[in-house]
DNA sequence: TTGGTTGTTCGTTC
DNA sequence: TGAACGAACAACCA
C-alpha cells in the first residue's frame, strides 16, 4: 500500500530515469484507468518530454514540456515499472506476487514507450489507481485539498499543535490518516507513529497531553524519514540496485503483527477496527 | 465460500 | 452545518 515513503521512493527512482525522456507512443489497455479518454490521452502525450517527477501527498506528478501534467494515484496496488526493454531498472508501489513476471502482463494497463526504446508501465492488480492529464490550473485545484506535507520544514511542532487544537474530537489514529489534515500518512505508518509515541490509537485528541502531542509530532517525522531511508515497506530488495537491505518491513513494530509479542514490552499486539480500518497496537505500552 | 483487506469517494445518517 | 460512518470499487487470499 503505497503511502508517502513509498511514493517518495518511486518519485526519486523515476526521476533518475525519466528526466527529458520523450514519449513516442502510449498504449492504454484499460480505458477506465486514464482521463481523458484514451484517444485524447494519447494525443496529449505523444511527443511530449517528461521534465520532472514530483510528489504531493500520495500523488505522483509528471511535469511535461508542453505545460501539462500527468497526475497519478497508485491507490492500493498500482505500480510504476521502468524498463530499458531488457530488464526492469525501477519498480515502485505495492508488491504483487508474481505480478511483475513476463512484462507487460495481465496487470499492465498503460504502456509509455519512449523515443530511446525504454518503457514505463503502469501495473495495477485491483484497478483502483488512475492517471489523468491536467493543466496547471487544474493541478493546483487538485492539490489544495491536501493538508501540509509532514516532512517539509514548514510542518513544525507548532503547526501540528495548532492542527490538534483545531480538531479536538477525532480519535488520533483516524485523524492521522486524513489527507486534508496531513498529507501522505496511511494505515501502516499511522499505526507505527502511535506506537512510537506510546499512544493508544483510539485516544481522543483533546485528551492528549502536551508531551504526547510532542511525541506524536516527533513520531511523524521519525517514522516517515526512516521509512524513506529504507525505501518504504513494499521495497523489493531484489530490484534494489544498490543492494541495500530489504526495505522497512522488518522495522514495523505493530502493523501486521497482531498476536505477536511487543518489541518494547511484554505485551501482545492487538488488532482492532477504527473508522473501519485495521488498527494495530500494544495495549500494554500504548496508553 | 464467504469475509477481510486496502485508499478514496460518495451517499447517508446523526 | 458538518462530522462520522458505511458502502462501493476490484481482486486476491485465508
Short mmCIF file of N, CA and C (backbone and C1' of nucleotides) in Angstrom, two decimals, chain A residues 73 76 126 255 271 277, chain B residues 4-9:
data_model
loop_
_atom_site.label_atom_id
_atom_site.label_comp_id
_atom_site.label_asym_id
_atom_site.label_seq_id
_atom_site.Cartn_x
_atom_site.Cartn_y
_atom_site.Cartn_z
N UNK A 73 -2.43 8.44 -9.09
CA UNK A 73 -2.57 7.88 -7.75
C UNK A 73 -2.53 6.35 -7.86
N UNK A 76 -4.19 1.23 -3.83
CA UNK A 76 -3.62 0.13 -3.04
C UNK A 76 -2.62 -0.71 -3.81
N UNK A 126 -5.67 -4.34 -8.62
CA UNK A 126 -7.06 -4.07 -8.26
C UNK A 126 -7.72 -2.98 -9.10
N UNK A 255 2.25 -2.92 12.88
CA UNK A 255 1.40 -3.22 11.73
C UNK A 255 1.62 -4.66 11.26
N UNK A 271 -5.20 -6.29 17.54
CA UNK A 271 -5.76 -5.67 16.34
C UNK A 271 -7.22 -5.32 16.58
N UNK A 277 -10.97 0.67 9.70
CA UNK A 277 -9.67 0.20 9.23
C UNK A 277 -8.96 -0.62 10.30
P DG B 4 -15.70 -9.93 8.03
"O5'" DG B 4 -14.16 -9.59 7.83
"C5'" DG B 4 -13.18 -10.59 8.08
"C4'" DG B 4 -11.88 -10.19 7.42
"C3'" DG B 4 -11.57 -8.69 7.51
"O3'" DG B 4 -10.21 -8.55 7.90
"C1'" DG B 4 -11.46 -9.40 5.25
P DT B 5 -9.66 -7.14 8.38
"O5'" DT B 5 -8.90 -6.58 7.09
"C5'" DT B 5 -7.76 -7.28 6.59
"C4'" DT B 5 -7.36 -6.72 5.26
"C3'" DT B 5 -7.41 -5.19 5.19
"O3'" DT B 5 -6.10 -4.68 5.38
"C1'" DT B 5 -8.22 -6.27 3.19
P DT B 6 -5.89 -3.33 6.15
"O5'" DT B 6 -5.82 -2.28 4.96
"C5'" DT B 6 -4.71 -2.32 4.07
"C4'" DT B 6 -5.09 -1.66 2.77
"C3'" DT B 6 -5.68 -0.26 2.94
"O3'" DT B 6 -4.65 0.69 2.79
"C1'" DT B 6 -6.82 -1.56 1.26
P DG B 7 -4.82 2.18 3.33
"O5'" DG B 7 -5.31 2.95 2.03
"C5'" DG B 7 -4.41 3.15 0.95
"C4'" DG B 7 -4.97 4.18 -0.01
"C3'" DG B 7 -5.34 5.51 0.63
"O3'" DG B 7 -5.12 6.52 -0.36
"C1'" DG B 7 -7.32 4.43 -0.13
P DT B 8 -5.40 8.06 0.00
"O5'" DT B 8 -6.86 8.27 -0.60
"C5'" DT B 8 -7.04 8.14 -2.01
"C4'" DT B 8 -8.51 8.11 -2.34
"C3'" DT B 8 -9.30 9.34 -1.88
"O3'" DT B 8 -9.63 10.07 -3.05
"C1'" DT B 8 -10.51 7.31 -1.56
P DT B 9 -10.52 11.41 -2.98
"O5'" DT B 9 -11.97 10.86 -3.35
"C5'" DT B 9 -12.12 10.01 -4.48
"C4'" DT B 9 -13.58 9.58 -4.59
"C3'" DT B 9 -14.59 10.71 -4.36
"O3'" DT B 9 -15.60 10.57 -5.35
"C1'" DT B 9 -15.04 8.92 -2.89
#
